[in-house]
Amino acid sequence: MSIRLTILGSGSRGNCAYLETEGVRLLIDAGFSGKRIRERLATIGRTPETLNGILLTHEHSDHTMGLKVIAAKLGIPLYANRLTLDAVSSQTKASFNSKIFHTGQSFEIGDVEVETFSIPHDAQDPVGFLIRSSEGNIGFLTDLGHATRMVLDRVRPAKALVLETNYDLQLLQEDTRRPWSIKQRITSRHGHLSNKAAGEAARELVSDELSHIYMAHLSKDCNDPALAEKTVKQEIAKTGAGHIRIHRTSQDAPCPTLVMSKDPGKEEQGATQGVPVTKKNDPAKTKVLKPTRDTEDTNTPRQPARSPKKAPDALADKQKHQSFFAGLQDTLGDTQEDENND
């Protein structure tokens, strides 16, 4: 048995990851065109039709571009909270096979448990994920302006962590393409993580369990992979830890597949062959553990309500930023799409 992770692509213009176990195949975000996602899945011998679900962190286009083709047309279950789903539905004008969770809730898909938690970013209700499996846990932590103690605690059990390293502060300050307003957005507490901030977060998360860190969501113009890797490694080195592998991600091609297993002999990086999984969209393999009144399955009757496990982060101060940033992005127009997704 094993759990496999392939970063299909990550950067300011698109983000999508593929996760596979014996019982489930999932995408985390779908930030490329449907055609490109299909092409990148093909490099590891997979097709969108076999997916059991798509987990969505938030509604920005570099995480949702392929949803209309991959999720809506194929009927792949889309897991999102209500505010994110409403935003995506409005953007795409599409209807989804939606599985709505309350932020802070945990639920099962096949043989994995998905934990959700709030993160500070200028979106409607952005979340991070910790995906638990018997072979190792994987955390997804991108698109956040700062790493709160709660956020770090939620991904602390991870054996592999996808961590945002969006920009180098000096390169961002020297950039001549982005207006000052965009730079303020990127560096705000609801923007993105710098290399330094990501390194500090990684240092705080060092443990015997954490073995792999994927540097994700790198800005094409305001970062450099070698610089990001150096910064993160320098912070981790302060702890004396030498067992954590740092992996680069690319906007333009999938990364080698990471295979994690309790059997060390089965662990490898670069494998592309998978194992049989359940048929796509098998409803029997999707189970919500902690239903709440805000949790809905649009294809099944509403389950009895219970008190939700709400993430403790206060979101009130985030709301006042949203209308400003939304208007700012509309004003800047499509020609600055990359800048807005940095």
CSV table of C-alpha atoms in Angstrom, one decimal:
chain,number,residue,atom,x,y,z
A,1,MET,CA,0.0,0.0,0.0
A,2,SER,CA,1.1,3.6,-0.7
A,3,ILE,CA,0.0,7.1,-1.1
A,4,ARG,CA,1.2,9.0,-4.2
A,5,LEU,CA,1.5,12.7,-4.8
A,6,THR,CA,2.2,14.4,-8.1
A,7,ILE,CA,2.3,18.2,-8.4
A,8,LEU,CA,0.9,18.6,-11.9
A,9,GLY,CA,2.0,22.3,-11.9
A,10,SER,CA,2.3,25.2,-9.5
A,11,GLY,CA,2.9,28.9,-9.9
A,12,SER,CA,1.1,32.2,-10.4
A,13,ARG,CA,-0.6,31.0,-13.6
A,14,GLY,CA,-1.9,27.7,-12.4
A,15,ASN,CA,-2.0,25.2,-9.5
A,16,CYS,CA,-3.0,21.6,-9.6
A,17,ALA,CA,-1.9,18.5,-7.6
A,18,TYR,CA,-2.9,14.8,-8.0
A,19,LEU,CA,-3.1,12.4,-5.1
A,20,GLU,CA,-3.7,8.6,-5.3
A,21,THR,CA,-4.1,5.7,-2.8
A,22,GLU,CA,-5.5,2.2,-3.3
A,23,GLY,CA,-9.0,3.6,-2.8
A,24,VAL,CA,-9.1,7.1,-4.2
A,25,ARG,CA,-7.9,9.5,-6.9
A,26,LEU,CA,-8.1,13.2,-6.2
A,27,LEU,CA,-7.1,16.6,-7.6
A,28,ILE,CA,-6.3,19.4,-5.2
A,29,ASP,CA,-7.4,22.5,-7.2
A,30,ALA,CA,-7.7,22.6,-11.0
A,31,GLY,CA,-5.9,25.8,-12.0
A,32,PHE,CA,-5.1,24.8,-15.6
A,33,SER,CA,-7.3,24.4,-18.6
A,34,GLY,CA,-9.1,21.1,-18.9
A,35,LYS,CA,-7.0,20.2,-21.9
A,36,ARG,CA,-3.8,20.8,-20.0
A,37,ILE,CA,-4.9,19.0,-16.9
A,38,ARG,CA,-5.7,16.0,-19.1
A,39,GLU,CA,-2.3,16.2,-20.8
A,40,ARG,CA,-0.5,16.3,-17.5
A,41,LEU,CA,-2.5,13.5,-16.0
A,42,ALA,CA,-1.6,11.5,-19.1
A,43,THR,CA,2.1,11.8,-18.3
A,44,ILE,CA,1.5,9.6,-15.2
A,45,GLY,CA,-0.9,7.3,-17.0
A,46,ARG,CA,-4.1,8.8,-15.6
A,47,THR,CA,-7.3,10.3,-17.0
A,48,PRO,CA,-9.8,12.8,-15.5
A,49,GLU,CA,-12.6,10.3,-15.9
A,50,THR,CA,-11.2,8.1,-13.1
A,51,LEU,CA,-11.1,10.9,-10.5
A,52,ASN,CA,-13.1,10.5,-7.3
A,53,GLY,CA,-13.2,14.2,-6.5
A,54,ILE,CA,-11.6,17.6,-6.7
A,55,LEU,CA,-10.7,19.5,-3.5
A,56,LEU,CA,-10.9,23.2,-3.9
A,57,THR,CA,-8.9,25.7,-1.7
A,58,HIS,CA,-10.4,28.9,-3.0
A,59,GLU,CA,-12.0,30.6,-6.0
A,60,HIS,CA,-9.1,32.4,-7.7
A,61,SER,CA,-8.6,31.6,-11.3
A,62,ASP,CA,-5.1,30.0,-10.9
A,63,HIS,CA,-6.8,27.3,-8.8
A,64,THR,CA,-10.1,27.0,-10.7
A,65,MET,CA,-9.5,27.4,-14.5
A,66,GLY,CA,-10.2,23.8,-15.4
A,67,LEU,CA,-13.3,23.2,-13.2
A,68,LYS,CA,-15.9,23.8,-15.9
A,69,VAL,CA,-14.4,21.1,-18.2
A,70,ILE,CA,-13.0,18.7,-15.6
A,71,ALA,CA,-15.6,18.9,-12.9
A,72,ALA,CA,-18.8,20.2,-14.4
A,73,LYS,CA,-18.8,18.4,-17.8
A,74,LEU,CA,-17.6,15.1,-16.3
A,75,GLY,CA,-19.6,15.2,-13.1
A,76,ILE,CA,-16.6,14.8,-10.9
A,77,PRO,CA,-17.5,15.6,-7.3
A,78,LEU,CA,-16.3,19.1,-6.3
A,79,TYR,CA,-15.5,19.5,-2.6
A,80,ALA,CA,-15.7,23.1,-1.5
A,81,ASN,CA,-17.2,25.3,1.2
A,82,ARG,CA,-20.3,27.3,0.5
A,83,LEU,CA,-18.8,30.7,-0.1
A,84,THR,CA,-16.1,29.3,-2.4
A,85,LEU,CA,-18.7,27.2,-4.4
A,86,ASP,CA,-20.9,30.2,-4.8
A,87,ALA,CA,-18.0,32.3,-6.1
A,88,VAL,CA,-16.9,29.6,-8.6
A,89,SER,CA,-20.5,28.9,-9.8
A,90,SER,CA,-20.9,32.7,-10.5
A,91,GLN,CA,-17.6,32.9,-12.3
A,92,THR,CA,-18.0,29.8,-14.5
A,93,LYS,CA,-21.8,29.9,-14.9
A,94,ALA,CA,-21.7,26.1,-14.5
A,95,SER,CA,-23.5,23.6,-12.3
A,96,PHE,CA,-21.3,21.2,-10.3
A,97,ASN,CA,-21.7,17.8,-8.5
A,98,SER,CA,-20.9,19.7,-5.3
A,99,LYS,CA,-20.1,18.3,-1.9
A,100,ILE,CA,-20.2,21.2,0.5
A,101,PHE,CA,-18.2,21.2,3.7
A,102,HIS,CA,-18.0,23.6,6.6
A,103,THR,CA,-14.5,25.1,7.0
A,104,GLY,CA,-12.9,23.3,9.9
A,105,GLN,CA,-14.8,20.1,9.2
A,106,SER,CA,-13.2,16.7,8.5
A,107,PHE,CA,-14.7,14.1,6.1
A,108,GLU,CA,-13.7,10.9,4.3
A,109,ILE,CA,-13.3,10.2,0.7
A,110,GLY,CA,-12.5,6.6,0.0
A,111,ASP,CA,-9.7,5.5,2.3
A,112,VAL,CA,-8.4,9.0,3.2
A,113,GLU,CA,-9.6,11.6,5.7
A,114,VAL,CA,-9.6,15.2,4.7
A,115,GLU,CA,-9.2,17.9,7.3
A,116,THR,CA,-10.0,21.5,6.4
A,117,PHE,CA,-8.9,24.7,8.1
A,118,SER,CA,-9.1,28.4,7.5
A,119,ILE,CA,-6.1,30.3,6.1
A,120,PRO,CA,-5.6,34.1,5.8
A,121,HIS,CA,-5.9,35.0,2.1
A,122,ASP,CA,-8.0,37.6,0.2
A,123,ALA,CA,-10.6,35.2,-1.0
A,124,GLN,CA,-14.1,34.4,0.1
A,125,ASP,CA,-13.3,31.5,2.5
A,126,PRO,CA,-9.9,30.0,1.6
A,127,VAL,CA,-8.8,26.8,3.2
A,128,GLY,CA,-5.8,24.5,3.6
A,129,PHE,CA,-6.0,20.7,3.7
A,130,LEU,CA,-4.4,17.9,5.7
A,131,ILE,CA,-5.0,14.6,4.0
A,132,ARG,CA,-4.6,11.6,6.3
A,133,SER,CA,-3.9,8.1,5.2
A,134,SER,CA,-2.5,5.0,6.7
A,135,GLU,CA,0.7,5.4,4.7
A,136,GLY,CA,1.4,9.0,5.6
A,137,ASN,CA,-0.2,12.4,5.8
A,138,ILE,CA,0.1,15.2,3.2
A,139,GLY,CA,-0.5,18.9,3.9
A,140,PHE,CA,-1.5,21.6,1.4
A,141,LEU,CA,-0.6,25.1,2.6
A,142,THR,CA,-0.6,27.7,-0.2
A,143,ASP,CA,-2.0,31.2,-0.8
A,144,LEU,CA,-1.8,32.6,2.7
A,145,GLY,CA,-0.4,36.0,3.9
A,146,HIS,CA,1.0,34.6,7.1
A,147,ALA,CA,1.3,31.3,8.8
A,148,THR,CA,-0.7,31.4,12.1
A,149,ARG,CA,-0.1,29.1,15.0
A,150,MET,CA,-3.4,27.4,14.3
A,151,VAL,CA,-2.5,26.8,10.6
A,152,LEU,CA,0.9,25.4,11.6
A,153,ASP,CA,-0.6,23.1,14.1
A,154,ARG,CA,-3.1,21.7,11.6
A,155,VAL,CA,-0.4,20.6,9.2
A,156,ARG,CA,2.1,19.5,11.9
A,157,PRO,CA,1.2,15.8,11.4
A,158,ALA,CA,2.2,15.9,7.7
A,159,LYS,CA,4.9,13.7,6.3
A,160,ALA,CA,4.9,15.7,3.1
A,161,LEU,CA,4.0,19.3,2.9
A,162,VAL,CA,3.1,21.5,-0.1
A,163,LEU,CA,4.2,24.9,1.1
A,164,GLU,CA,3.9,28.3,-0.6
A,165,THR,CA,7.2,30.1,-1.4
A,166,ASN,CA,5.7,32.8,-3.6
A,167,TYR,CA,8.2,35.7,-3.7
A,168,ASP,CA,11.6,37.0,-2.7
A,169,LEU,CA,11.0,40.4,-1.0
A,170,GLN,CA,13.9,42.2,-2.7
A,171,LEU,CA,12.9,40.9,-6.2
A,172,LEU,CA,9.3,42.0,-5.6
A,173,GLN,CA,10.4,45.4,-4.5
A,174,GLU,CA,12.6,45.8,-7.6
A,175,ASP,CA,9.9,44.5,-10.0
A,176,THR,CA,8.8,47.2,-12.4
A,177,ARG,CA,5.8,45.5,-13.9
A,178,ARG,CA,3.6,45.5,-10.8
A,179,PRO,CA,2.0,48.6,-9.4
A,180,TRP,CA,2.5,49.5,-5.8
A,181,SER,CA,-1.1,48.4,-5.0
A,182,ILE,CA,-0.4,44.9,-6.2
A,183,LYS,CA,2.9,44.7,-4.2
A,184,GLN,CA,0.9,45.8,-1.1
A,185,ARG,CA,-1.6,43.0,-1.7
A,186,ILE,CA,1.0,40.3,-2.2
A,187,THR,CA,2.9,41.3,1.0
A,188,SER,CA,-0.2,41.9,3.1
A,189,ARG,CA,-1.3,39.5,5.9
A,190,HIS,CA,-3.9,38.2,3.5
A,191,GLY,CA,-1.6,37.9,0.5
A,192,HIS,CA,1.2,35.3,-0.1
A,193,LEU,CA,4.1,33.8,1.8
A,194,SER,CA,7.6,35.1,1.0
A,195,ASN,CA,10.6,32.7,0.9
A,196,LYS,CA,11.6,33.9,4.3
A,197,ALA,CA,8.2,33.4,5.8
A,198,ALA,CA,7.9,30.0,4.3
A,199,GLY,CA,11.3,29.1,5.6
A,200,GLU,CA,10.3,30.2,9.1
A,201,ALA,CA,7.2,28.1,8.9
A,202,ALA,CA,9.1,25.1,7.8
A,203,ARG,CA,11.5,25.6,10.7
A,204,GLU,CA,8.6,25.6,13.1
A,205,LEU,CA,7.3,22.4,11.6
A,206,VAL,CA,10.5,20.4,11.7
A,207,SER,CA,9.9,17.0,13.2
A,208,ASP,CA,10.9,13.4,12.8
A,209,GLU,CA,7.7,12.8,10.8
A,210,LEU,CA,8.1,15.7,8.2
A,211,SER,CA,10.2,14.3,5.4
A,212,HIS,CA,9.3,16.2,2.2
A,213,ILE,CA,8.6,19.9,1.5
A,214,TYR,CA,7.4,21.0,-1.9
A,215,MET,CA,8.0,24.7,-2.7
A,216,ALA,CA,4.8,25.8,-4.4
A,217,HIS,CA,3.2,28.8,-6.1
A,218,LEU,CA,6.5,30.5,-7.0
A,219,SER,CA,6.2,33.8,-8.8
A,220,LYS,CA,7.7,33.8,-12.3
A,221,ASP,CA,9.0,37.3,-12.0
A,222,CYS,CA,9.6,37.9,-8.3
A,223,ASN,CA,11.2,34.7,-7.3
A,224,ASP,CA,13.9,32.2,-8.3
A,225,PRO,CA,13.7,28.5,-7.4
A,226,ALA,CA,17.3,28.3,-6.3
A,227,LEU,CA,16.9,31.3,-4.1
A,228,ALA,CA,13.7,29.9,-2.6
A,229,GLU,CA,15.4,26.6,-1.9
A,230,LYS,CA,18.4,28.2,-0.3
A,231,THR,CA,16.2,30.3,2.0
A,232,VAL,CA,14.1,27.4,3.1
A,233,LYS,CA,17.1,25.2,3.7
A,234,GLN,CA,18.9,27.9,5.7
A,235,GLU,CA,15.9,28.2,8.1
A,236,ILE,CA,15.6,24.4,8.5
A,237,ALA,CA,19.3,24.1,9.1
A,238,LYS,CA,18.9,26.2,12.3
A,239,THR,CA,17.2,23.2,13.8
A,240,GLY,CA,20.0,20.8,13.0
A,241,ALA,CA,17.6,18.6,11.0
A,242,GLY,CA,19.1,16.9,8.0
A,243,HIS,CA,16.4,14.5,6.9
A,244,ILE,CA,13.9,16.8,5.2
A,245,ARG,CA,14.0,16.8,1.4
A,246,ILE,CA,13.2,20.1,-0.4
A,247,HIS,CA,11.4,19.7,-3.8
A,248,ARG,CA,11.0,22.3,-6.5
A,249,THR,CA,7.8,22.6,-8.4
A,250,SER,CA,7.3,24.0,-11.9
A,251,GLN,CA,4.6,26.0,-13.6
A,252,ASP,CA,5.3,24.2,-16.9
A,253,ALA,CA,5.5,20.5,-16.1
A,254,PRO,CA,4.6,17.9,-13.5
A,255,CYS,CA,7.1,17.0,-10.8
A,256,PRO,CA,8.3,13.5,-10.3
A,257,THR,CA,5.7,11.4,-8.3
A,258,LEU,CA,6.4,11.0,-4.6
A,259,VAL,CA,5.4,7.6,-3.3
A,260,MET,CA,5.0,7.2,0.5
A,261,SER,CA,4.6,3.9,2.3
A,262,LYS,CA,5.1,2.4,5.7
A,263,ASP,CA,7.3,0.0,4.0
A,264,PRO,CA,10.5,2.0,3.3
A,265,GLY,CA,11.4,-0.3,0.5
A,266,LYS,CA,8.4,0.9,-1.5
A,267,GLU,CA,9.1,4.6,-1.1
A,268,GLU,CA,10.5,6.3,-4.1
A,269,GLN,CA,10.4,9.5,-6.1
A,270,GLY,CA,9.7,9.5,-9.8
A,271,ALA,CA,7.4,6.5,-10.0
A,272,THR,CA,4.5,6.8,-12.5
A,273,GLN,CA,2.8,3.4,-12.2
A,274,GLY,CA,-0.3,3.3,-10.0
A,275,VAL,CA,-2.5,0.8,-8.3
A,276,PRO,CA,-6.2,-0.1,-8.9
A,277,VAL,CA,-8.7,2.2,-7.4
A,278,THR,CA,-12.5,2.3,-7.0
A,279,LYS,CA,-14.6,3.3,-10.0
A,280,LYS,CA,-15.0,7.1,-10.5
A,281,ASN,CA,-17.5,8.9,-8.4
A,282,ASP,CA,-18.4,5.9,-6.3
A,283,PRO,CA,-20.9,7.4,-3.8
A,284,ALA,CA,-20.3,4.5,-1.3
A,285,LYS,CA,-16.7,5.6,-0.9
A,286,THR,CA,-17.5,9.2,0.1
A,287,LYS,CA,-18.5,9.6,3.8
A,288,VAL,CA,-18.8,12.8,5.7
A,289,LEU,CA,-17.6,12.3,9.3
A,290,LYS,CA,-18.8,15.5,11.0
A,291,PRO,CA,-21.9,16.8,9.2
A,292,THR,CA,-23.1,20.3,10.1
A,293,ARG,CA,-26.1,22.4,9.2
A,294,ASP,CA,-23.8,24.1,6.7
A,295,THR,CA,-22.7,20.8,5.2
A,296,GLU,CA,-24.6,19.8,2.1
A,297,ASP,CA,-24.5,17.1,-0.5
A,298,THR,CA,-26.5,18.3,-3.5
A,299,ASN,CA,-27.2,14.8,-4.6
A,300,THR,CA,-28.3,13.2,-1.3
A,301,PRO,CA,-30.7,14.2,1.5
A,302,ARG,CA,-29.4,16.6,4.1
A,303,GLN,CA,-27.9,14.8,7.1
A,304,PRO,CA,-28.8,15.5,10.7
A,305,ALA,CA,-27.1,18.7,12.0
A,306,ARG,CA,-24.4,18.7,14.6
A,307,SER,CA,-22.3,21.5,16.0
A,308,PRO,CA,-19.4,22.2,13.6
A,309,LYS,CA,-15.7,22.1,14.5
A,310,LYS,CA,-15.0,25.6,13.4
A,311,ALA,CA,-11.5,26.7,12.7
A,312,PRO,CA,-10.5,29.3,15.4
A,313,ASP,CA,-9.1,31.9,13.1
A,314,ALA,CA,-11.1,35.2,13.1
A,315,LEU,CA,-12.1,36.1,9.5
A,316,ALA,CA,-13.8,39.4,10.2
A,317,ASP,CA,-10.8,41.6,9.4
A,318,LYS,CA,-10.3,39.7,6.1
A,319,GLN,CA,-13.8,40.6,4.8
A,320,LYS,CA,-13.0,44.3,4.7
A,321,HIS,CA,-10.1,43.6,2.3
A,322,GLN,CA,-12.2,41.6,-0.2
A,323,SER,CA,-14.2,44.3,-1.9
A,324,PHE,CA,-11.2,46.5,-2.3
A,325,PHE,CA,-9.1,43.7,-3.8
A,326,ALA,CA,-11.9,42.4,-6.0
A,327,GLY,CA,-12.4,45.9,-7.4
A,328,LEU,CA,-8.7,46.4,-7.8
A,329,GLN,CA,-8.4,43.1,-9.8
A,330,ASP,CA,-11.3,44.1,-12.1
A,331,THR,CA,-9.7,47.5,-12.7
A,332,LEU,CA,-6.3,46.1,-13.6
A,333,GLY,CA,-7.9,43.7,-16.1
A,334,ASP,CA,-6.9,40.5,-17.7
A,335,THR,CA,-3.5,41.8,-18.8
A,336,GLN,CA,-2.3,41.6,-15.2
A,337,GLU,CA,-3.7,38.2,-14.4
A,338,ASP,CA,-0.3,36.8,-13.5
A,339,GLU,CA,0.3,39.7,-11.1
A,340,ASN,CA,-3.0,39.2,-9.3
A,341,ASN,CA,-2.4,35.5,-8.8
A,342,ASP,CA,1.1,36.0,-7.4
